[in-house]
Short mmCIF file of C-alpha atoms and ligand atoms in Angstrom, two decimals:
data_model
loop_
_atom_site.label_atom_id
_atom_site.label_comp_id
_atom_site.label_asym_id
_atom_site.label_seq_id
_atom_site.Cartn_x
_atom_site.Cartn_y
_atom_site.Cartn_z
CA MET A 1139 -4.12 3.45 9.37
CA ILE A 1140 -5.04 0.10 7.60
CA PRO A 1141 -2.46 -0.70 5.13
CA PHE A 1142 -2.93 -2.01 1.89
CA LEU A 1143 -0.49 -4.78 2.18
CA PRO A 1144 2.00 -4.86 5.51
CA LEU A 1145 4.99 -6.82 3.81
CA LYS A 1146 6.29 -6.67 6.95
CA ASP A 1147 3.67 -8.33 9.22
CA ILE A 1148 3.41 -10.91 6.57
CA THR A 1149 7.13 -11.63 6.29
CA SER A 1150 6.94 -11.82 10.30
CA ALA A 1151 4.76 -14.79 10.58
CA TYR A 1152 7.23 -17.15 9.62
CA ARG A 1153 10.02 -14.83 10.83
CA ASP A 1154 11.98 -18.14 12.64
CA GLU A 1155 11.52 -20.51 9.50
CA ILE A 1156 12.67 -17.85 7.18
CA SER A 1157 15.51 -16.71 9.22
CA THR A 1158 16.95 -20.53 9.71
CA ALA A 1159 16.19 -20.76 5.76
CA ILE A 1160 18.34 -17.73 5.23
CA SER A 1161 21.42 -18.62 7.61
CA ARG A 1162 21.54 -21.60 6.09
CA VAL A 1163 22.46 -20.17 2.83
CA VAL A 1164 24.63 -17.72 4.03
CA ASN A 1165 26.74 -20.54 6.12
CA SER A 1166 26.65 -22.82 3.15
CA GLY A 1167 28.67 -20.35 0.91
CA TRP A 1168 26.79 -21.52 -2.64
CA TYR A 1169 24.62 -18.74 -3.57
CA LEU A 1170 23.26 -19.78 -6.89
CA GLN A 1171 22.22 -22.98 -8.80
CA GLY A 1172 22.66 -25.22 -5.39
CA ALA A 1173 20.27 -27.23 -3.11
CA GLU A 1174 17.72 -24.55 -2.50
CA ASN A 1175 16.70 -24.09 -5.73
CA THR A 1176 16.97 -27.70 -6.78
CA SER A 1177 14.37 -28.21 -3.07
CA PHE A 1178 12.04 -25.42 -4.48
CA GLU A 1179 11.48 -26.41 -8.08
CA ARG A 1180 10.84 -30.14 -7.17
CA ASN A 1181 8.41 -28.68 -4.26
CA TYR A 1182 6.68 -25.99 -6.77
CA ALA A 1183 6.16 -28.62 -9.49
CA GLU A 1184 4.88 -30.63 -7.15
CA TYR A 1185 2.83 -28.35 -5.70
CA ILE A 1186 1.33 -27.12 -9.02
CA GLY A 1187 1.03 -30.45 -10.93
CA SER A 1188 3.73 -29.72 -13.40
CA ARG A 1189 6.18 -32.38 -14.30
CA HIS A 1190 8.77 -29.47 -14.75
CA CYS A 1191 9.29 -26.03 -12.65
CA ILE A 1192 12.52 -23.90 -14.06
CA SER A 1193 13.29 -20.94 -11.21
CA CYS A 1194 14.46 -17.90 -12.96
CA GLY A 1195 14.43 -14.08 -11.92
CA ASN A 1196 11.14 -13.03 -11.79
CA GLY A 1197 7.71 -13.31 -13.46
CA LEU A 1198 8.08 -10.64 -16.62
CA ASP A 1199 11.33 -13.24 -17.42
CA ALA A 1200 9.45 -16.37 -16.82
CA LEU A 1201 6.60 -15.55 -19.65
CA THR A 1202 9.42 -13.56 -21.48
CA LEU A 1203 11.47 -17.26 -21.44
CA ILE A 1204 8.61 -19.48 -22.41
CA LEU A 1205 7.99 -17.31 -25.52
CA ARG A 1206 11.58 -17.00 -26.58
CA ALA A 1207 12.06 -21.05 -25.98
CA TYR A 1208 9.14 -21.56 -28.87
CA LYS A 1209 11.39 -19.37 -30.85
CA GLU A 1210 14.25 -21.31 -30.86
CA LEU A 1211 12.26 -24.47 -30.77
CA GLY A 1212 10.81 -23.34 -34.22
CA ILE A 1213 7.07 -23.12 -33.22
CA MET A 1214 6.56 -19.10 -33.35
CA CYS A 1215 8.77 -16.55 -35.25
CA ASP A 1216 8.57 -13.10 -35.64
CA GLY A 1217 5.79 -11.50 -36.15
CA ASP A 1218 3.17 -13.92 -35.15
CA GLU A 1219 0.76 -13.41 -33.04
CA ILE A 1220 -0.48 -14.14 -29.52
CA ILE A 1221 -3.54 -14.08 -27.73
CA VAL A 1222 -4.08 -12.10 -24.65
CA PRO A 1223 -6.64 -10.17 -22.22
CA ALA A 1224 -6.17 -6.50 -23.08
CA ASN A 1225 -6.71 -5.69 -19.46
CA THR A 1226 -3.68 -7.27 -17.88
CA TYR A 1227 -0.51 -6.19 -15.98
CA ILE A 1228 1.62 -4.57 -18.90
CA ALA A 1229 4.44 -7.88 -18.31
CA SER A 1230 2.19 -10.29 -19.82
CA ILE A 1231 2.34 -8.03 -23.01
CA LEU A 1232 5.84 -6.88 -22.40
CA ALA A 1233 6.59 -10.77 -22.80
CA ILE A 1234 5.09 -10.95 -26.13
CA THR A 1235 6.43 -7.46 -27.95
CA GLU A 1236 9.88 -8.30 -26.47
CA ASN A 1237 10.26 -11.45 -28.36
CA HIS A 1238 9.20 -9.64 -31.89
CA LEU A 1239 5.58 -11.41 -31.69
CA ILE A 1240 2.42 -9.33 -31.55
CA PRO A 1241 -0.32 -9.51 -28.64
CA VAL A 1242 -3.75 -9.49 -30.05
CA LEU A 1243 -5.88 -7.89 -27.50
CA VAL A 1244 -9.42 -9.38 -26.24
CA GLU A 1245 -11.87 -7.80 -23.81
CA PRO A 1246 -12.82 -9.29 -20.73
CA LYS A 1247 -16.37 -10.11 -19.43
CA LEU A 1248 -17.36 -7.25 -17.13
CA GLU A 1249 -19.09 -10.02 -14.78
CA THR A 1250 -15.29 -12.02 -14.53
CA LEU A 1251 -12.94 -9.64 -15.32
CA GLU A 1252 -11.14 -12.29 -17.45
CA ILE A 1253 -10.55 -12.86 -21.01
CA ASP A 1254 -14.20 -13.25 -22.42
CA ASP A 1255 -13.77 -16.53 -24.34
CA SER A 1256 -16.84 -15.83 -26.70
CA GLN A 1257 -14.37 -13.02 -28.47
CA ILE A 1258 -11.58 -15.44 -28.94
CA GLU A 1259 -12.10 -17.30 -32.22
CA LYS A 1260 -13.06 -13.98 -34.57
CA HIS A 1261 -9.35 -12.73 -33.55
CA ILE A 1262 -7.96 -16.25 -34.23
CA THR A 1263 -5.89 -16.09 -37.69
CA PRO A 1264 -3.20 -17.89 -40.06
CA ARG A 1265 -0.51 -16.32 -37.58
CA THR A 1266 -1.91 -17.52 -34.58
CA ARG A 1267 0.58 -19.46 -31.95
CA ALA A 1268 -1.16 -19.24 -28.44
CA ILE A 1269 -3.64 -17.89 -26.38
CA MET A 1270 -2.05 -16.08 -23.10
CA ILE A 1271 -4.74 -16.08 -20.37
CA VAL A 1272 -3.66 -14.35 -17.09
CA HIS A 1273 -5.78 -15.18 -14.06
CA LEU A 1274 -5.83 -11.76 -12.98
CA TYR A 1275 -6.69 -10.99 -9.42
CA GLY A 1276 -6.28 -14.60 -8.37
CA ARG A 1277 -9.77 -15.51 -10.44
CA CYS A 1278 -9.25 -18.76 -12.85
CA ALA A 1279 -9.13 -17.08 -16.23
CA TYR A 1280 -9.43 -21.07 -17.76
CA THR A 1281 -12.50 -22.19 -19.60
CA ASN A 1282 -12.99 -25.72 -21.54
CA ASN A 1283 -14.05 -23.31 -24.18
CA ILE A 1284 -10.32 -22.00 -24.10
CA GLY A 1285 -8.94 -25.54 -24.23
CA ASN A 1286 -11.35 -26.49 -27.19
CA LEU A 1287 -10.16 -23.56 -29.18
CA CYS A 1288 -6.40 -24.27 -28.70
CA ARG A 1289 -6.69 -28.08 -29.80
CA LYS A 1290 -9.39 -26.98 -33.25
CA TYR A 1291 -6.36 -24.33 -34.12
CA ASN A 1292 -3.21 -26.14 -32.72
CA LEU A 1293 -2.68 -23.17 -30.38
CA LYS A 1294 0.08 -23.21 -27.17
CA LEU A 1295 -1.90 -21.97 -24.02
CA ILE A 1296 0.11 -20.22 -21.69
CA GLU A 1297 -0.88 -18.79 -18.48
CA ASP A 1298 0.25 -15.96 -16.70
CA ASN A 1299 -0.01 -17.48 -13.13
CA ALA A 1300 1.63 -14.40 -11.42
CA GLN A 1301 -1.56 -13.91 -9.47
CA ALA A 1302 -2.84 -16.94 -8.91
CA HIS A 1303 -0.69 -19.26 -6.94
CA GLY A 1304 -2.96 -22.22 -5.33
CA CYS A 1305 -5.85 -21.10 -7.33
CA ARG A 1306 -7.71 -24.46 -9.36
CA PHE A 1307 -9.66 -25.18 -12.28
CA ASN A 1308 -11.49 -28.35 -11.03
CA THR A 1309 -8.94 -30.77 -9.41
CA LYS A 1310 -5.83 -28.94 -11.40
CA ARG A 1311 -3.81 -26.40 -10.48
CA THR A 1312 -3.75 -23.26 -12.72
CA GLY A 1313 -0.26 -22.80 -14.00
CA SER A 1314 -0.64 -26.93 -14.94
CA LEU A 1315 -3.63 -26.08 -17.19
CA GLY A 1316 -1.80 -25.35 -20.52
CA ASP A 1317 1.53 -26.14 -22.59
CA ALA A 1318 3.46 -23.64 -19.89
CA ALA A 1319 3.10 -21.25 -17.17
CA GLY A 1320 4.96 -17.57 -15.85
CA HIS A 1321 5.05 -17.67 -12.53
CA SER A 1322 5.99 -14.14 -10.51
CA PHE A 1323 7.01 -13.88 -7.00
CA TYR A 1324 7.25 -10.43 -6.66
CA PRO A 1325 6.88 -9.64 -2.56
CA GLY A 1326 3.59 -8.92 -2.95
CA LYS A 1327 2.62 -12.36 -4.57
CA ASN A 1328 0.53 -14.75 -2.55
CA LEU A 1329 3.55 -16.44 -2.65
CA GLY A 1330 6.04 -13.55 -2.29
CA ALA A 1331 9.80 -13.82 -2.18
CA LEU A 1332 11.95 -11.74 -0.17
CA GLY A 1333 12.80 -9.48 -3.50
CA ASP A 1334 12.34 -10.42 -7.58
CA ALA A 1335 11.88 -14.19 -8.03
CA GLY A 1336 9.90 -16.31 -10.77
CA ALA A 1337 9.43 -19.61 -12.29
CA VAL A 1338 8.50 -21.39 -15.01
CA THR A 1339 6.37 -25.01 -15.29
CA THR A 1340 5.16 -27.12 -17.79
CA ASP A 1341 4.99 -31.12 -18.87
CA ASN A 1342 6.89 -30.44 -21.73
CA GLU A 1343 10.51 -31.70 -21.45
CA GLU A 1344 11.84 -29.98 -24.53
CA LEU A 1345 10.75 -26.96 -23.70
CA ALA A 1346 11.62 -26.98 -20.02
CA THR A 1347 15.35 -27.57 -21.15
CA CYS A 1348 15.49 -24.88 -23.43
CA VAL A 1349 13.78 -22.77 -20.89
CA ARG A 1350 16.56 -23.66 -18.25
CA ALA A 1351 19.37 -23.24 -20.76
CA LEU A 1352 18.37 -19.41 -22.08
CA ALA A 1353 17.90 -18.37 -18.13
CA ASN A 1354 21.56 -19.50 -17.79
CA TYR A 1355 23.37 -17.66 -20.87
CA GLY A 1356 22.01 -20.24 -23.61
CA SER A 1357 24.09 -22.99 -21.76
CA SER A 1358 22.98 -26.23 -20.31
CA GLN A 1359 26.82 -27.49 -20.15
CA LYS A 1360 29.70 -25.35 -18.50
CA TYR A 1361 31.08 -22.74 -21.35
CA VAL A 1362 29.20 -24.33 -24.47
CA PHE A 1363 26.25 -22.12 -25.45
CA ASP A 1364 23.67 -23.30 -27.73
CA TYR A 1365 21.70 -20.12 -27.25
CA CYS A 1366 22.08 -16.35 -27.46
CA GLY A 1367 20.54 -16.49 -23.70
CA ARG A 1368 20.08 -14.69 -20.90
CA ASN A 1369 20.91 -14.32 -17.02
CA SER A 1370 18.07 -15.12 -15.19
CA ARG A 1371 18.80 -17.39 -12.50
CA LEU A 1372 16.72 -17.29 -8.87
CA ASP A 1373 19.22 -16.70 -5.95
CA GLU A 1374 19.55 -19.63 -3.37
CA ILE A 1375 18.14 -17.29 -0.65
CA GLN A 1376 15.21 -16.53 -2.46
CA ALA A 1377 14.47 -19.96 -3.48
CA ALA A 1378 15.51 -20.70 0.49
CA VAL A 1379 12.47 -18.20 1.60
CA LEU A 1380 10.34 -19.61 -0.96
CA ASP A 1381 10.27 -22.95 0.51
CA VAL A 1382 8.83 -22.01 3.51
CA LYS A 1383 6.29 -19.56 2.40
CA LEU A 1384 5.18 -22.54 -0.09
CA ARG A 1385 4.41 -25.05 2.98
CA HIS A 1386 2.06 -22.14 4.12
CA LEU A 1387 0.39 -20.89 0.89
CA ASP A 1388 -2.34 -22.75 0.98
CA ALA A 1389 -3.30 -21.53 5.07
CA ASP A 1390 -2.26 -17.83 3.71
CA ASN A 1391 -4.71 -18.23 0.52
CA ARG A 1392 -7.41 -19.72 2.94
CA LYS A 1393 -6.78 -16.50 5.57
CA ARG A 1394 -7.72 -14.28 1.88
CA GLN A 1395 -10.68 -16.60 1.19
CA GLN A 1396 -12.00 -15.67 5.03
CA VAL A 1397 -11.86 -12.06 4.42
CA ALA A 1398 -13.15 -12.14 0.84
CA ASP A 1399 -15.48 -13.93 2.25
CA TYR A 1400 -16.69 -11.46 4.68
CA TYR A 1401 -16.57 -8.84 2.15
CA SER A 1402 -18.69 -10.28 -0.77
CA GLU A 1403 -21.04 -10.95 2.11
CA ASN A 1404 -21.56 -7.36 4.07
CA ILE A 1405 -20.66 -5.06 1.52
CA SER A 1406 -24.37 -4.13 0.56
CA ASN A 1407 -24.20 0.05 -0.79
CA PRO A 1408 -25.70 0.32 -4.11
CA LEU A 1409 -23.17 2.35 -5.54
CA ILE A 1410 -20.48 -0.57 -5.37
CA LYS A 1411 -20.42 -3.50 -7.79
CA LEU A 1412 -18.30 -6.88 -7.23
CA PRO A 1413 -17.17 -9.36 -10.04
CA ILE A 1414 -19.24 -12.51 -9.77
CA ARG A 1415 -17.93 -14.51 -6.92
CA LEU A 1416 -16.06 -17.64 -7.67
CA PRO A 1417 -16.34 -20.70 -5.30
CA ASP A 1418 -13.14 -20.11 -2.99
CA GLU A 1419 -11.11 -23.06 -4.80
CA ASN A 1420 -11.70 -21.01 -8.60
CA ASN A 1421 -10.00 -18.05 -6.55
CA VAL A 1422 -7.01 -17.20 -4.32
CA TYR A 1423 -7.94 -13.40 -3.86
CA HIS A 1424 -4.58 -11.81 -4.73
CA LEU A 1425 -6.90 -8.65 -4.72
CA PHE A 1426 -10.30 -7.70 -4.08
CA PRO A 1427 -11.48 -5.57 -6.94
CA ILE A 1428 -14.48 -3.54 -6.36
CA PHE A 1429 -16.15 -1.30 -8.90
CA CYS A 1430 -17.34 2.17 -8.46
CA THR A 1431 -18.19 5.02 -10.86
CA ARG A 1432 -16.97 7.62 -8.36
CA ARG A 1433 -13.68 5.50 -8.06
CA ASP A 1434 -11.54 8.36 -7.16
CA GLU A 1435 -13.87 10.04 -4.74
CA LEU A 1436 -14.46 6.52 -3.38
CA GLN A 1437 -10.72 6.03 -2.51
CA GLN A 1438 -9.91 9.59 -1.48
CA TYR A 1439 -13.21 9.00 1.19
CA LEU A 1440 -11.35 5.73 2.19
CA THR A 1441 -7.99 7.40 2.79
CA ASN A 1442 -9.33 10.24 4.45
CA ASN A 1443 -11.01 7.62 7.15
CA GLY A 1444 -7.53 5.87 7.89
CA VAL A 1445 -7.94 3.08 4.77
CA GLN A 1446 -5.33 2.74 2.16
CA THR A 1447 -6.62 1.59 -1.07
CA LEU A 1448 -4.48 0.93 -4.82
CA ILE A 1449 -5.56 0.65 -8.59
CA HIS A 1450 -5.12 -2.10 -10.17
CA TYR A 1451 -4.66 -0.44 -12.95
CA PRO A 1452 -5.03 3.22 -13.68
CA ILE A 1453 -3.81 3.17 -17.10
CA PRO A 1454 -4.48 -0.01 -19.25
CA PRO A 1455 -1.96 -1.13 -21.54
CA HIS A 1456 -3.55 0.30 -24.45
CA LYS A 1457 -3.09 3.85 -23.47
CA GLN A 1458 0.44 3.18 -22.22
CA ASN A 1459 3.06 5.53 -24.09
CA CYS A 1460 5.19 2.82 -24.78
CA TYR A 1461 2.18 1.16 -27.16
CA ARG A 1462 1.31 4.45 -28.54
CA ASN A 1463 0.39 2.31 -31.71
CA TRP A 1464 -2.62 1.36 -29.53
CA SER A 1465 -4.06 4.58 -28.55
CA ASN A 1466 -6.74 5.13 -31.13
CA THR A 1467 -7.93 1.19 -30.41
CA ALA A 1468 -11.09 1.42 -28.52
CA LEU A 1469 -11.68 -1.31 -26.01
CA PRO A 1470 -14.42 0.12 -23.76
CA ILE A 1471 -15.12 -3.37 -21.30
CA THR A 1472 -11.45 -2.74 -20.30
CA GLU A 1473 -11.20 0.84 -20.15
CA LYS A 1474 -14.39 0.74 -18.16
CA ILE A 1475 -12.39 -1.68 -15.65
CA HIS A 1476 -9.67 0.37 -15.54
CA ALA A 1477 -11.69 3.52 -14.48
CA GLU A 1478 -13.89 2.06 -11.80
CA GLU A 1479 -11.62 -0.40 -10.19
CA LEU A 1480 -10.48 -0.20 -6.54
CA SER A 1481 -8.42 -2.66 -4.73
CA LEU A 1482 -9.53 -3.30 -1.02
CA PRO A 1483 -6.92 -4.52 1.60
CA ILE A 1484 -6.32 -7.87 1.33
CA SER A 1485 -3.94 -10.38 3.02
CA PRO A 1486 -3.06 -13.33 5.06
CA VAL A 1487 -2.82 -11.00 7.80
CA LEU A 1488 -5.63 -8.46 7.62
CA ASN A 1489 -8.24 -9.50 10.58
CA ILE A 1490 -11.51 -9.62 10.33
CA GLU A 1491 -12.35 -6.30 13.02
CA ASP A 1492 -10.24 -4.50 10.13
CA ALA A 1493 -12.82 -5.79 7.46
CA LYS A 1494 -15.22 -4.79 9.65
CA GLN A 1495 -14.19 -1.25 10.00
CA ILE A 1496 -13.45 -1.21 5.99
CA VAL A 1497 -17.22 -2.72 5.42
CA ASN A 1498 -19.02 -0.09 7.53
CA LEU A 1499 -17.18 2.72 5.95
CA ILE A 1500 -17.68 1.55 2.26
CA ASN A 1501 -21.68 1.06 3.13
CA THR A 1502 -21.91 4.40 4.25
CA PHE A 1503 -20.00 5.96 1.15
CA GLU A 1504 -22.59 8.42 -0.27
C1 LIG B 522 3.40 -9.06 -11.26
C2 LIG B 522 2.97 -9.80 -12.98
C3 LIG B 522 3.65 -10.32 -13.48
C4 LIG B 522 5.08 -10.12 -13.52
O1 LIG B 522 5.94 -10.45 -12.49
P1 LIG B 522 7.30 -9.36 -11.85
O2 LIG B 522 8.03 -10.86 -10.94
O3 LIG B 522 7.38 -8.64 -11.07
O4 LIG B 522 8.20 -9.53 -13.08
C5 LIG B 522 3.01 -10.53 -14.76
N1 LIG B 522 2.12 -10.65 -14.87
C6 LIG B 522 1.32 -10.53 -14.15
C7 LIG B 522 -0.06 -10.31 -14.04
C8 LIG B 522 1.97 -9.44 -12.55
O5 LIG B 522 0.60 -9.68 -12.06
#
């Protein structure tokens, strides 16, 4: 069986360094808000190219904390609208609704899978406060058009960078393109911890200070509470692990790109469609999505032949029970993506022999 994502092998590639880092924390007797977090935050901010990095419990919290901070700072209030792609992972939208803000769903482009920037302007109203872009599948979602719209209408640009650590737009990394970005280090992400982890990056000091307080009960000084915050802190052990894996992130992303290049150049079955191939710098291939109108049959065929695949995602947010209000909303492009998408195995430890076998199977599917 070729597994979709062999996390155990991904971790073992850096086993010694990771073990040393974990032992250091265990033996230090200091498990939260210590030197490991300080170090990871500094290194990750530098890597992304942001002035500030605030670590937190997970990616959903990172996005939620950004919006919450904008509310605390008086920049957003209940009922304000946030533009977001309709075909994202549910967490982007949960962060909005949890803050009593209103997600305005915009269709993606079928060829890029990212938000269709030509459809954004008609959704902007006097209540719009931000555009949240999602670099889905590891592909850069930013366009100059989006940046211009944010300036023209005075909107915040928030990036959901959960799937795109290391991706670039020109010389800048995703996560440094807008006003603030949420990052997830869920184990399966390109930069993955050994458990839940997340971070916010921003150049704005006021926002950074507010996010840091909100993630720590609303406190910036022990036993003094400025906001009704939450507890969303990153364990020292996870920070230490992330600091190790950050050093290898670019090399790991290059390995993903090599697998992706092989897939892109060799998948030739007319029943299969691929999204537009971006230059490697604009895609860190968190996933390798392919499209087939007979997706479920294709998945079964690959399973029968020893290849594990996943669907990202089987049900779009507007068809989920938790968002019943949207059940009659028609988003045909989003629905088509969800009906036809299949993710092939891709990771820093997938070798070209396995990729060859997968391509041969796909090319003989009929
Ligand atoms: C993983 C993910 C999140 C949430 O991150 P968690 O750390 O799992 O909370 C948010 N947005 C996107 C696009 C994701 O893929």
